[in-house]
Coordinates of C-alpha atoms in Angstrom, one line a residue:
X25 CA 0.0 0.0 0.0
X26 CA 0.9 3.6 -0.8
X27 CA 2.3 5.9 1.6
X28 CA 3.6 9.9 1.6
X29 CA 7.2 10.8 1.6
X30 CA 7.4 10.0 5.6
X31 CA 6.7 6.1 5.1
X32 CA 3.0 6.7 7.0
X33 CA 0.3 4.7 5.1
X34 CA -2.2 6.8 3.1
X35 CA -5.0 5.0 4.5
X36 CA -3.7 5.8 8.3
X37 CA -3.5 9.5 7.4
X38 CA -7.5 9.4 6.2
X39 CA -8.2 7.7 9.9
X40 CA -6.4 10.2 11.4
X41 CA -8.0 13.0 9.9
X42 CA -11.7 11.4 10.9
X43 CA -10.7 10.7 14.2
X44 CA -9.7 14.4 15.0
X45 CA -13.6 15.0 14.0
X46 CA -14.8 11.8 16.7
X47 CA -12.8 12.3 19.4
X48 CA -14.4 14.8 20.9
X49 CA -14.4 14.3 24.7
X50 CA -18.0 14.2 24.8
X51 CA -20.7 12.1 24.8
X52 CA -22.8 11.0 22.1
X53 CA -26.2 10.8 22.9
X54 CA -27.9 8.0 22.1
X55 CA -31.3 10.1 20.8
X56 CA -29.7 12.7 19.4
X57 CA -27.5 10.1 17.0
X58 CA -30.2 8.2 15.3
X59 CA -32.3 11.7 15.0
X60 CA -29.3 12.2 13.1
X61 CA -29.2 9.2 11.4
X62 CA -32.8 9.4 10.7
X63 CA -32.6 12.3 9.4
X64 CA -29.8 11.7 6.9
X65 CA -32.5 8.8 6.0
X66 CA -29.4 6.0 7.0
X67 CA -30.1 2.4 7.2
X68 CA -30.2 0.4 10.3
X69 CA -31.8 3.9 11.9
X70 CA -34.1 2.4 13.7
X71 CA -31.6 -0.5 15.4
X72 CA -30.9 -1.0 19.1
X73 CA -27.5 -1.2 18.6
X74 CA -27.6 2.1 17.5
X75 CA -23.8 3.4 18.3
X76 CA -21.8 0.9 15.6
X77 CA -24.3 2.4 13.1
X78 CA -23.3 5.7 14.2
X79 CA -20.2 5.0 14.0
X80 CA -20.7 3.5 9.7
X81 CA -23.0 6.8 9.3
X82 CA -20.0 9.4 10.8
X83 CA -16.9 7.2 8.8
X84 CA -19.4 7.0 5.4
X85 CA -19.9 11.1 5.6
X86 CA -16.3 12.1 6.0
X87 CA -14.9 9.5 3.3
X88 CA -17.7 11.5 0.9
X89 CA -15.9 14.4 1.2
X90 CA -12.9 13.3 0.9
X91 CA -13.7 12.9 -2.5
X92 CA -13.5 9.5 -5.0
X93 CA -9.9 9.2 -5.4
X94 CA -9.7 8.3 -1.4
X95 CA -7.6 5.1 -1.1
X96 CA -10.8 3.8 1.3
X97 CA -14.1 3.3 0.8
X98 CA -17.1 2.5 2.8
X99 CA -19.6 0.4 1.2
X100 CA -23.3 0.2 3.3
X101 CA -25.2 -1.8 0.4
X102 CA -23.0 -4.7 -0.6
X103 CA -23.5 -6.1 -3.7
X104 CA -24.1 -10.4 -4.7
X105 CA -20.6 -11.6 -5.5
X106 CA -18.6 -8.4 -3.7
X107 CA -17.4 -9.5 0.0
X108 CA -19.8 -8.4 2.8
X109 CA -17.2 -5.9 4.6
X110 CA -17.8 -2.5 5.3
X111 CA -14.4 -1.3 4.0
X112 CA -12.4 -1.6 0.7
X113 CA -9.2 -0.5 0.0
X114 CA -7.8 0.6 -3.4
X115 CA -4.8 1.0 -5.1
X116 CA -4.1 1.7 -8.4
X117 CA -7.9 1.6 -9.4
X118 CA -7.5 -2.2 -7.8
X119 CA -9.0 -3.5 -4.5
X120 CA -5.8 -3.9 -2.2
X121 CA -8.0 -5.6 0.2
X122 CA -11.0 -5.2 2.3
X123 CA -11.7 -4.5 5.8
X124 CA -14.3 -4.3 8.8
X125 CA -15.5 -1.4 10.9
X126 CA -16.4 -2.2 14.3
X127 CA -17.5 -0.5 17.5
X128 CA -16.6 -2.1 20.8
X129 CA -17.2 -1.3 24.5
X130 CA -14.0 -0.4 26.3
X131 CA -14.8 -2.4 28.8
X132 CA -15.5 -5.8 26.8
X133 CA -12.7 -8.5 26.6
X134 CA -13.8 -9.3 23.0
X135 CA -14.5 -8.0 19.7
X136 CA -16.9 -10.3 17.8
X137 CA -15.8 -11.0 14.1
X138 CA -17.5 -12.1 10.8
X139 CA -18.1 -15.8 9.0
X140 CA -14.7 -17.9 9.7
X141 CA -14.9 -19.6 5.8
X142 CA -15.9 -16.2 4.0
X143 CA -13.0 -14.6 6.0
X144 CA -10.6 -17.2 5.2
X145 CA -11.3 -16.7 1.9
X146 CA -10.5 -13.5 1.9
X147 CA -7.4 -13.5 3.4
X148 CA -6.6 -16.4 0.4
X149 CA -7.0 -13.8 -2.1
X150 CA -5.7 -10.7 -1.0
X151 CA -3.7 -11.8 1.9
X152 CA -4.6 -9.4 4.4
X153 CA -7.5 -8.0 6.1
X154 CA -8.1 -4.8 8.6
X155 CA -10.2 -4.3 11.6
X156 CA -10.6 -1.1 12.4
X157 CA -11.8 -1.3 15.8
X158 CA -13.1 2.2 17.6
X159 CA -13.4 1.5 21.7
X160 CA -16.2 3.2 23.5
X161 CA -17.1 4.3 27.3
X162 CA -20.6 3.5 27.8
X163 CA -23.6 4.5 29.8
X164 CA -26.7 2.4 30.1
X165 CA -30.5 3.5 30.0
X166 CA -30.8 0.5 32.8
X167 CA -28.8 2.6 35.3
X168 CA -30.2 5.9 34.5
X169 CA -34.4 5.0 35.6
X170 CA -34.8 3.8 31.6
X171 CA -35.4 7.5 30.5
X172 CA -33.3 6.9 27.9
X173 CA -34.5 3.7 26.1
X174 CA -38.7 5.0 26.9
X175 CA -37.6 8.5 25.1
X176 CA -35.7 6.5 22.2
X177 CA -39.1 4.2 22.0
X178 CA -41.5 7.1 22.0
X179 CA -39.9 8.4 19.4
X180 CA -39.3 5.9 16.9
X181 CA -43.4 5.5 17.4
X182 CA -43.6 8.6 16.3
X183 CA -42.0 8.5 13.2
X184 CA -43.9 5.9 12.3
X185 CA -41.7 2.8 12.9
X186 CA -43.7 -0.3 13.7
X187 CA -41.9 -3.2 15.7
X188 CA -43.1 -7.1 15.2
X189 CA -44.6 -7.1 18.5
X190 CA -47.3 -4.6 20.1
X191 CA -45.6 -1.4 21.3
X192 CA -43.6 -1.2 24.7
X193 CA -42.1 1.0 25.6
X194 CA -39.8 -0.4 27.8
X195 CA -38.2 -2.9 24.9
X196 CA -34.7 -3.2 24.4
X197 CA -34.2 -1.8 28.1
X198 CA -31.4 -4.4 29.2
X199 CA -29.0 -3.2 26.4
X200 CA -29.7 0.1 25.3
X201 CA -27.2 2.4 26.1
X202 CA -28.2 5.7 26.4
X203 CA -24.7 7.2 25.5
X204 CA -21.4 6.9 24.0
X205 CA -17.6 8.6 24.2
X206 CA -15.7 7.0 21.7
X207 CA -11.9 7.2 23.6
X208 CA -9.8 4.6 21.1
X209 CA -9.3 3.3 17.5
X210 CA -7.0 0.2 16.7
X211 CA -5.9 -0.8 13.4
X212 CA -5.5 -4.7 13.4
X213 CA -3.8 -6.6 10.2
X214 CA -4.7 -10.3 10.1
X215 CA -2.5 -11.8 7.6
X216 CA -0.8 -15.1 6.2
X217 CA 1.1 -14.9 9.1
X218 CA -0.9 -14.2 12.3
X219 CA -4.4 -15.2 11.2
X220 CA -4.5 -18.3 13.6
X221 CA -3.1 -16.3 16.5
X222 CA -5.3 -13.1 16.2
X223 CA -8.5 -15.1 15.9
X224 CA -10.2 -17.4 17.5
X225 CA -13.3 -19.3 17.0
X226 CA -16.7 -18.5 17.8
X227 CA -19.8 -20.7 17.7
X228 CA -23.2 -18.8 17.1
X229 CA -25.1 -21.9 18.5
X230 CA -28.2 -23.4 16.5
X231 CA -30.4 -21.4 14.0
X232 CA -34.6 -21.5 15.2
X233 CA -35.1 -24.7 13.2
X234 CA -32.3 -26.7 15.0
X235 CA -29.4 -26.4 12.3
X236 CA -26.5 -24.8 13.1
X237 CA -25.5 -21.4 12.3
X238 CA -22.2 -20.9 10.4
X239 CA -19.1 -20.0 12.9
X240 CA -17.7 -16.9 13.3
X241 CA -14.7 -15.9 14.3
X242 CA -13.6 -13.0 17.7
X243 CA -10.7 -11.3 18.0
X244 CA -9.6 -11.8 21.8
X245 CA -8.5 -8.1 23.2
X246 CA -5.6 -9.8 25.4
X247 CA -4.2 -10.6 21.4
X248 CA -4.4 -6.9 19.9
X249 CA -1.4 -5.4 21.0
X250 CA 0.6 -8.3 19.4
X251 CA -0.8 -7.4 15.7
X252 CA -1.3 -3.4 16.1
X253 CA -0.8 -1.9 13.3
X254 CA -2.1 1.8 14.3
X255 CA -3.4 2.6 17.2
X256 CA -5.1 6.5 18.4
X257 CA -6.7 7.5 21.9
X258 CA -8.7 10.3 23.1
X259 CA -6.2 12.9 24.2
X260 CA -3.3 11.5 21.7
X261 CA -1.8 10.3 18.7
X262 CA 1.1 8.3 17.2
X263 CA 1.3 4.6 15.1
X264 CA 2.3 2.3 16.8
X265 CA 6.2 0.9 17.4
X266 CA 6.4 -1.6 14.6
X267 CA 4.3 -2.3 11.6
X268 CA 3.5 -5.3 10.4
X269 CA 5.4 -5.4 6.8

């Protein structure tokens, strides 16, 4: 991959320049986001899991403006026969090789990852893979009287959205969190070299009719600092030590 006269990847630079917009310091509101989101008519609006979508929605409008010739691109609607990541990056008009955005809590040991056979494949064709992982500190609606998650409810009624089950508007309670602080990005390369140390397996369990659901894989968080290949907190900057090349 291409890089500027000072050896730093082209792709880093573009994560640095978006994370000077999210790290903020302050919280992101769990409301206020998918208002935004809404708005902006995004998919997945309307999800419980509101803050990786965010997260898409934030990365997706600043790689628009930085124009078509950026070495990254975010891809929301994937296409039959295109890999189903949320990154893909170019060089020399050619995918270089793709990647996945996640958001984690902080506080999580774990980072759960995609299909183990469609990420092996993958990595057998281009030979590398990102995950660009952002860390956030977390507030729950539970701890905060459920204000959050009854206001977040309310409001998605009253735009209209209609849920499979009658209206309450105390669903989702147990894991809506009512805000965000985004505080760390890590860049991790799974290669040829390190895929069977970075990974590990993880089984979904059975699908509703008994079969069982394909296996994905995690990436354990006690593993990451062995494979950084970039890293940025709140409050600082700087790659890491060593890249893997």
């Amino acid at each position: 991959l291409s890089g500027d006269d000072d050896g730093e990847l082209r792709e880093l630079q573009i994560f640095k320049a978006f994370n000077s917009e999210l790290f903020t310091g302050e919280r992101v509101d769990g409301l206020t986001a998918v208002q935004e989101m809404h708005h902006a008519r995004w998919p997945d609006t309307m999800h419980g899991e509101w803050a990786g979508f965010y997260l898409e929605f934030r990365l997706s409008r600043f790689l628009e403006r930085s124009g078509a010739r950026s070495p990254v691109q975010f891809q929301k609607v994937k296409h039959r026969g295109v890999f189903d990541y949320d990154l893909v990056f170019w060089e020399d008009g050619s995918i270089a090789h793709y990647g996945d955005l996640k958001a984690s809590d902080a506080g999580t040991r774990e980072s759960l990852g995609n299909d183990a056979a469609d990420l092996e494949r993958c990595l057998d064709l281009y030979g590398r893979f990102w995950y660009v992982i952002y860390e956030h500190e977390t507030w729950h609606s539970r701890d905060e009287g459920d204000r959050a998650v009854i206001a977040w409810n309310e409001w998605r009624r009253s735009v209209g959205h209609m849920g499979r089950k009658e209206y309450d508007p105390l669903s989702y309670s147990r894991r809506f969190k009512s805000a965000v602080r985004f505080t760390r990005m890590i860049v991790l390369e799974v290669n040829d070299a390190n895929r069977h140390l970075v990974l590990e397996p993880f089984n979904q369990g059975r699908q509703p009719d008994g079969s069982a659901r394909a296996p994905k894989v995690k990436i354990a968080k006690k593993n990451v600092d062995n494979f950084l290949l970039y890293t940025e907190e709140l409050g600082s900057t700087g790659p890491t030590e060593g890249f893997l090349r």
